[in-house]
Amino acid sequence: MTSPRQYHIGFGQDDLPEGTSIALLSGDPNRSEVIAMDRLADGRDLARNRGLDAFVAHLPGGRPVVCATSGMGAPSASIVVNELVQSGITTIIRIGTSGSIQPHVAIGSVVIGSAALTMQGAADDIAPPQYPAAADPFLTVALAHAAEDLGIDHHVGIMGSVDTFFEGQERTDSSANPQLLRRNRGSIEEYRSLRVLNLEMEAGTLFKMGGVYGFSAGCVVGIIAHRQHEERPDLALKDVAVSNAVEVAIAAADTWVEHPT
C-alpha cells in the first residue's frame, strides 16, 4: 500500500529515503534550504509547494533527515506537523528565531524549550488550555548536551508562545498599530516575572501536538532581539544566532535515539 502525497507539504512517506524519521522544521524556507544544501550532505529538493519548501539530506552520521518549512505562526505549523507525522516522521525539532525577555538571555545565544506558556488558538484546537505544552524531555536533554559540547551559550527553560508578532509580543514602536488591548499591555513584564525566557510563535502548539500525537517534539531558537532594549531584531547578529541554533539542532539530531512516548 502506498502512502499518499500530502496536500500541503507536497510529499509523502513514499518520497522519503527508507528509515527517515526525523524532521528539522524551520519557519523560513531559505533556512530549510541552507540547512539541507549547505550544512548537511546529499541535500536535494523534496517538494516546493505553497512556500512550504522541503528538502531531504543526511546527518553527519548518515541518517536521512527532512528539512521542512512550517511558515510563520502556529496555524501553518500545525498543518505541516500533522502531515509530517502522517508521512512517518516521529521526531520534530523546530529551529527558529526569538526575542529574549530576560536580562541574562543575550542576543546570539540560543534557548532550548523545556515547555511553553501557550497563548495560541491553534494549540487550543489540539488540546485544552490546561493540557501541558511540554517538549520531549529526552530530546530537550539531547539539545542541551549538544549546545554544551559545541560551546554555544544556551539556556533551557520555558518559552512564551503567542499567535502574533506585533500585538501578542507587545510591540508598539515598530508596529502599524500602537494601540494594544488591555490583555496585552504589560504582558512582557508579566511573562518575565513567571520566568519565561523568550517569545516566539510555534513551540507551544508543537509541544502539545507531540503529546497528543505521540511524537518527540523539541525546539531550539536563536535569540535575535532583546526586548528590554529594542523591539526590532538585531540584524547584525541574526546570522550568528541562527547558525548557533542550526548547529545545536543538527548535533542533537545526529545523536538522537528515539524513546517510546
Short mmCIF file of C-alpha atoms in Angstrom, two decimals:
data_model
loop_
_atom_site.label_atom_id
_atom_site.label_comp_id
_atom_site.label_asym_id
_atom_site.label_seq_id
_atom_site.Cartn_x
_atom_site.Cartn_y
_atom_site.Cartn_z
CA MET A 1 0.00 0.00 0.00
CA THR A 2 1.44 3.37 -0.99
CA SER A 3 1.49 6.41 1.25
CA PRO A 4 -0.44 9.42 -0.09
CA ARG A 5 1.37 12.60 -1.08
CA GLN A 6 0.22 15.15 1.48
CA TYR A 7 -1.83 18.06 0.17
CA HIS A 8 0.02 20.96 1.81
CA ILE A 9 3.62 19.80 2.10
CA GLY A 10 3.61 18.13 -1.31
CA PHE A 11 5.25 14.84 -0.37
CA GLY A 12 4.51 11.65 1.50
CA GLN A 13 6.27 8.74 3.12
CA ASP A 14 6.95 7.06 -0.23
CA ASP A 15 9.04 10.07 -1.27
CA LEU A 16 11.42 9.71 1.69
CA PRO A 17 14.53 7.55 1.97
CA GLU A 18 13.97 4.38 3.93
CA GLY A 19 14.33 4.95 7.66
CA THR A 20 13.55 8.68 7.62
CA SER A 21 12.04 9.57 10.99
CA ILE A 22 13.48 13.00 11.90
CA ALA A 23 12.47 16.44 10.62
CA LEU A 24 14.23 19.74 11.21
CA LEU A 25 11.48 22.34 10.98
CA SER A 26 12.15 25.99 10.14
CA GLY A 27 9.70 28.81 9.57
CA ASP A 28 11.79 30.26 6.74
CA PRO A 29 12.11 28.21 3.53
CA ASN A 30 15.54 29.74 2.88
CA ARG A 31 16.75 28.40 6.23
CA SER A 32 15.44 24.92 5.39
CA GLU A 33 17.28 25.02 2.08
CA VAL A 34 20.55 26.25 3.59
CA ILE A 35 20.46 23.50 6.23
CA ALA A 36 19.89 20.79 3.63
CA MET A 37 22.19 22.07 0.91
CA ASP A 38 24.99 23.79 2.84
CA ARG A 39 25.07 22.27 6.34
CA LEU A 40 24.26 18.63 5.57
CA ALA A 41 25.28 16.04 2.99
CA ASP A 42 23.44 14.90 -0.16
CA GLY A 43 20.81 17.63 0.05
CA ARG A 44 18.11 17.63 -2.60
CA ASP A 45 14.67 19.06 -3.24
CA LEU A 46 11.76 17.10 -1.85
CA ALA A 47 8.86 19.45 -2.63
CA ARG A 48 8.20 23.13 -3.25
CA ASN A 49 4.55 23.67 -2.52
CA ARG A 50 2.71 26.73 -1.13
CA GLY A 51 6.03 28.18 0.06
CA LEU A 52 6.42 25.17 2.36
CA ASP A 53 9.67 24.12 0.70
CA ALA A 54 11.04 20.78 1.88
CA PHE A 55 14.35 19.05 1.32
CA VAL A 56 15.95 15.77 2.27
CA ALA A 57 19.58 15.32 3.30
CA HIS A 58 21.79 13.19 5.52
CA LEU A 59 23.03 13.99 9.00
CA PRO A 60 26.78 13.73 9.69
CA GLY A 61 26.30 10.16 10.93
CA GLY A 62 24.49 9.18 7.74
CA ARG A 63 20.84 9.15 8.85
CA PRO A 64 18.34 10.70 6.44
CA VAL A 65 16.54 13.82 7.64
CA VAL A 66 13.78 16.05 6.28
CA CYS A 67 14.42 19.80 6.34
CA ALA A 68 10.86 21.16 6.26
CA THR A 69 9.29 24.60 6.32
CA SER A 70 6.44 25.48 8.67
CA GLY A 71 5.70 29.04 7.58
CA MET A 72 5.04 31.74 10.15
CA GLY A 73 2.87 31.04 13.18
CA ALA A 74 1.16 28.11 14.82
CA PRO A 75 -1.77 27.58 12.40
CA SER A 76 0.57 26.99 9.46
CA ALA A 77 2.98 24.96 11.59
CA SER A 78 0.16 22.73 12.83
CA ILE A 79 -0.75 21.75 9.26
CA VAL A 80 2.83 20.93 8.36
CA VAL A 81 3.44 18.96 11.57
CA ASN A 82 0.24 16.94 11.09
CA GLU A 83 1.27 15.98 7.56
CA LEU A 84 4.86 15.22 8.60
CA VAL A 85 3.54 12.76 11.17
CA GLN A 86 1.30 11.20 8.54
CA SER A 87 4.45 10.80 6.42
CA GLY A 88 6.19 8.71 9.07
CA ILE A 89 8.10 11.41 10.97
CA THR A 90 8.40 10.60 14.68
CA THR A 91 10.82 13.34 15.84
CA ILE A 92 10.49 17.05 15.04
CA ILE A 93 12.98 19.72 16.10
CA ARG A 94 11.89 23.29 15.47
CA ILE A 95 14.75 25.66 14.59
CA GLY A 96 13.60 29.25 14.96
CA THR A 97 14.34 32.81 15.95
CA SER A 98 13.10 34.60 19.02
CA GLY A 99 13.27 37.63 21.26
CA SER A 100 14.62 37.45 24.80
CA ILE A 101 12.63 38.91 27.68
CA GLN A 102 15.14 38.06 30.43
CA PRO A 103 18.25 40.17 31.22
CA HIS A 104 20.61 37.18 31.20
CA VAL A 105 19.49 35.77 27.81
CA ALA A 106 21.67 37.62 25.32
CA ILE A 107 21.36 38.16 21.58
CA GLY A 108 23.33 35.45 19.79
CA SER A 109 22.61 32.79 22.41
CA VAL A 110 20.08 30.01 21.99
CA VAL A 111 17.07 28.98 24.04
CA ILE A 112 16.04 25.35 24.24
CA GLY A 113 12.43 24.92 25.26
CA SER A 114 11.52 22.50 28.02
CA ALA A 115 7.90 23.70 27.89
CA ALA A 116 5.88 26.69 26.77
CA LEU A 117 3.43 29.15 28.22
CA THR A 118 0.94 28.83 25.38
CA MET A 119 -1.33 31.68 24.31
CA GLN A 120 -2.32 30.18 20.96
CA GLY A 121 -5.64 29.39 19.35
CA ALA A 122 -4.15 26.59 17.28
CA ALA A 123 -2.88 24.87 20.43
CA ASP A 124 -6.37 25.03 21.94
CA ASP A 125 -7.70 23.15 18.92
CA ILE A 126 -5.23 20.34 19.67
CA ALA A 127 -5.89 20.06 23.41
CA PRO A 128 -7.50 22.13 26.19
CA PRO A 129 -5.59 25.17 27.53
CA GLN A 130 -4.82 23.19 30.70
CA TYR A 131 -3.04 20.45 28.73
CA PRO A 132 0.74 20.73 29.31
CA ALA A 133 2.75 22.10 26.39
CA ALA A 134 5.92 20.17 27.22
CA ALA A 135 8.80 19.18 24.98
CA ASP A 136 10.07 15.62 24.89
CA PRO A 137 12.38 15.58 27.95
CA PHE A 138 14.95 13.26 26.36
CA LEU A 139 15.14 15.40 23.24
CA THR A 140 15.47 18.54 25.35
CA VAL A 141 18.43 16.99 27.16
CA ALA A 142 19.97 15.97 23.82
CA LEU A 143 19.69 19.57 22.59
CA ALA A 144 21.22 20.92 25.80
CA HIS A 145 24.11 18.44 25.64
CA ALA A 146 24.72 19.39 22.01
CA ALA A 147 24.88 23.10 22.88
CA GLU A 148 27.25 22.39 25.76
CA ASP A 149 29.52 20.22 23.62
CA LEU A 150 29.61 22.92 20.93
CA GLY A 151 30.41 25.63 23.46
CA ILE A 152 27.33 27.65 22.47
CA ASP A 153 25.79 29.97 25.06
CA HIS A 154 22.43 28.40 25.80
CA HIS A 155 19.51 28.48 28.20
CA VAL A 156 16.94 25.77 28.90
CA GLY A 157 13.51 26.68 30.17
CA ILE A 158 10.02 27.92 29.45
CA MET A 159 9.25 29.69 26.19
CA GLY A 160 6.35 32.06 25.64
CA SER A 161 4.33 31.09 22.56
CA VAL A 162 1.90 33.65 21.15
CA ASP A 163 -0.05 34.00 17.91
CA THR A 164 1.07 37.41 16.70
CA PHE A 165 4.44 39.07 16.12
CA PHE A 166 3.29 42.60 16.93
CA GLU A 167 0.33 42.83 19.34
CA GLY A 168 0.91 39.47 21.03
CA GLN A 169 4.53 40.37 21.72
CA GLU A 170 3.64 43.87 22.96
CA ARG A 171 5.26 45.73 20.05
CA THR A 172 4.04 49.28 19.53
CA ASP A 173 7.01 51.39 18.33
CA SER A 174 7.68 49.09 15.36
CA SER A 175 4.00 48.33 14.61
CA ALA A 176 1.35 49.92 12.43
CA ASN A 177 -0.91 49.58 15.48
CA PRO A 178 0.34 51.49 18.53
CA GLN A 179 -2.83 50.60 20.47
CA LEU A 180 -2.83 47.36 22.44
CA LEU A 181 -5.74 45.52 24.00
CA ARG A 182 -5.68 45.59 27.78
CA ARG A 183 -4.69 41.94 27.99
CA ASN A 184 -1.50 42.64 26.00
CA ARG A 185 -0.39 45.71 27.94
CA GLY A 186 2.33 44.76 30.39
CA SER A 187 2.40 41.18 29.11
CA ILE A 188 6.18 41.06 28.77
CA GLU A 189 6.70 42.10 32.38
CA GLU A 190 4.11 39.53 33.47
CA TYR A 191 5.80 36.76 31.48
CA ARG A 192 9.21 37.86 32.77
CA SER A 193 8.00 37.53 36.36
CA LEU A 194 6.89 33.98 35.50
CA ARG A 195 10.49 33.23 34.42
CA VAL A 196 9.56 32.82 30.77
CA LEU A 197 12.79 33.20 28.78
CA ASN A 198 11.64 34.39 25.37
CA LEU A 199 8.75 34.98 23.00
CA GLU A 200 8.11 33.06 19.77
CA MET A 201 5.17 31.76 17.75
CA GLU A 202 5.20 27.99 17.29
CA ALA A 203 6.69 25.94 20.12
CA GLY A 204 3.64 25.68 22.37
CA THR A 205 1.47 24.22 19.62
CA LEU A 206 4.29 21.90 18.51
CA PHE A 207 4.76 20.63 22.07
CA LYS A 208 1.04 19.98 22.54
CA MET A 209 0.90 18.15 19.24
CA GLY A 210 3.83 15.99 20.34
CA GLY A 211 1.96 14.99 23.48
CA VAL A 212 -1.34 14.30 21.76
CA TYR A 213 0.01 12.69 18.56
CA GLY A 214 2.77 10.72 20.26
CA PHE A 215 5.91 12.06 18.57
CA SER A 216 9.06 13.58 20.09
CA ALA A 217 8.99 17.39 19.89
CA GLY A 218 11.85 19.76 20.62
CA CYS A 219 12.68 23.37 19.92
CA VAL A 220 15.85 25.47 19.77
CA VAL A 221 15.74 29.14 18.81
CA GLY A 222 18.42 31.74 18.18
CA ILE A 223 17.95 34.98 20.10
CA ILE A 224 17.88 37.88 17.65
CA ALA A 225 16.29 40.61 19.78
CA HIS A 226 16.39 41.71 23.40
CA ARG A 227 13.05 43.17 24.34
CA GLN A 228 14.36 45.13 27.32
CA HIS A 229 16.29 47.29 24.87
CA GLU A 230 14.72 47.16 21.41
CA GLU A 231 11.61 45.83 19.65
CA ARG A 232 13.33 45.18 16.34
CA PRO A 233 15.65 42.23 15.59
CA ASP A 234 19.39 42.87 15.63
CA LEU A 235 20.19 42.09 12.00
CA ALA A 236 23.95 42.34 12.61
CA LEU A 237 23.82 39.35 14.97
CA LYS A 238 20.92 37.43 13.42
CA ASP A 239 23.12 35.15 11.30
CA VAL A 240 25.22 34.17 14.32
CA ALA A 241 22.14 33.35 16.39
CA VAL A 242 20.51 31.32 13.62
CA SER A 243 23.76 29.46 12.89
CA ASN A 244 24.07 28.55 16.57
CA ALA A 245 20.53 27.17 16.67
CA VAL A 246 21.09 25.17 13.48
CA GLU A 247 24.33 23.65 14.76
CA VAL A 248 22.69 22.62 18.02
CA ALA A 249 19.74 21.01 16.23
CA ILE A 250 21.95 19.10 13.79
CA ALA A 251 24.23 17.81 16.55
CA ALA A 252 21.29 16.69 18.69
CA ALA A 253 19.53 15.01 15.78
CA ASP A 254 22.72 13.19 14.84
CA THR A 255 22.99 11.53 18.24
CA TRP A 256 19.27 11.16 18.91
CA VAL A 257 17.95 7.79 19.98
CA GLU A 258 14.18 7.77 19.97
CA HIS A 259 12.35 6.82 23.15
CA PRO A 260 8.83 5.47 23.42
CA THR A 261 6.32 8.24 24.09
#
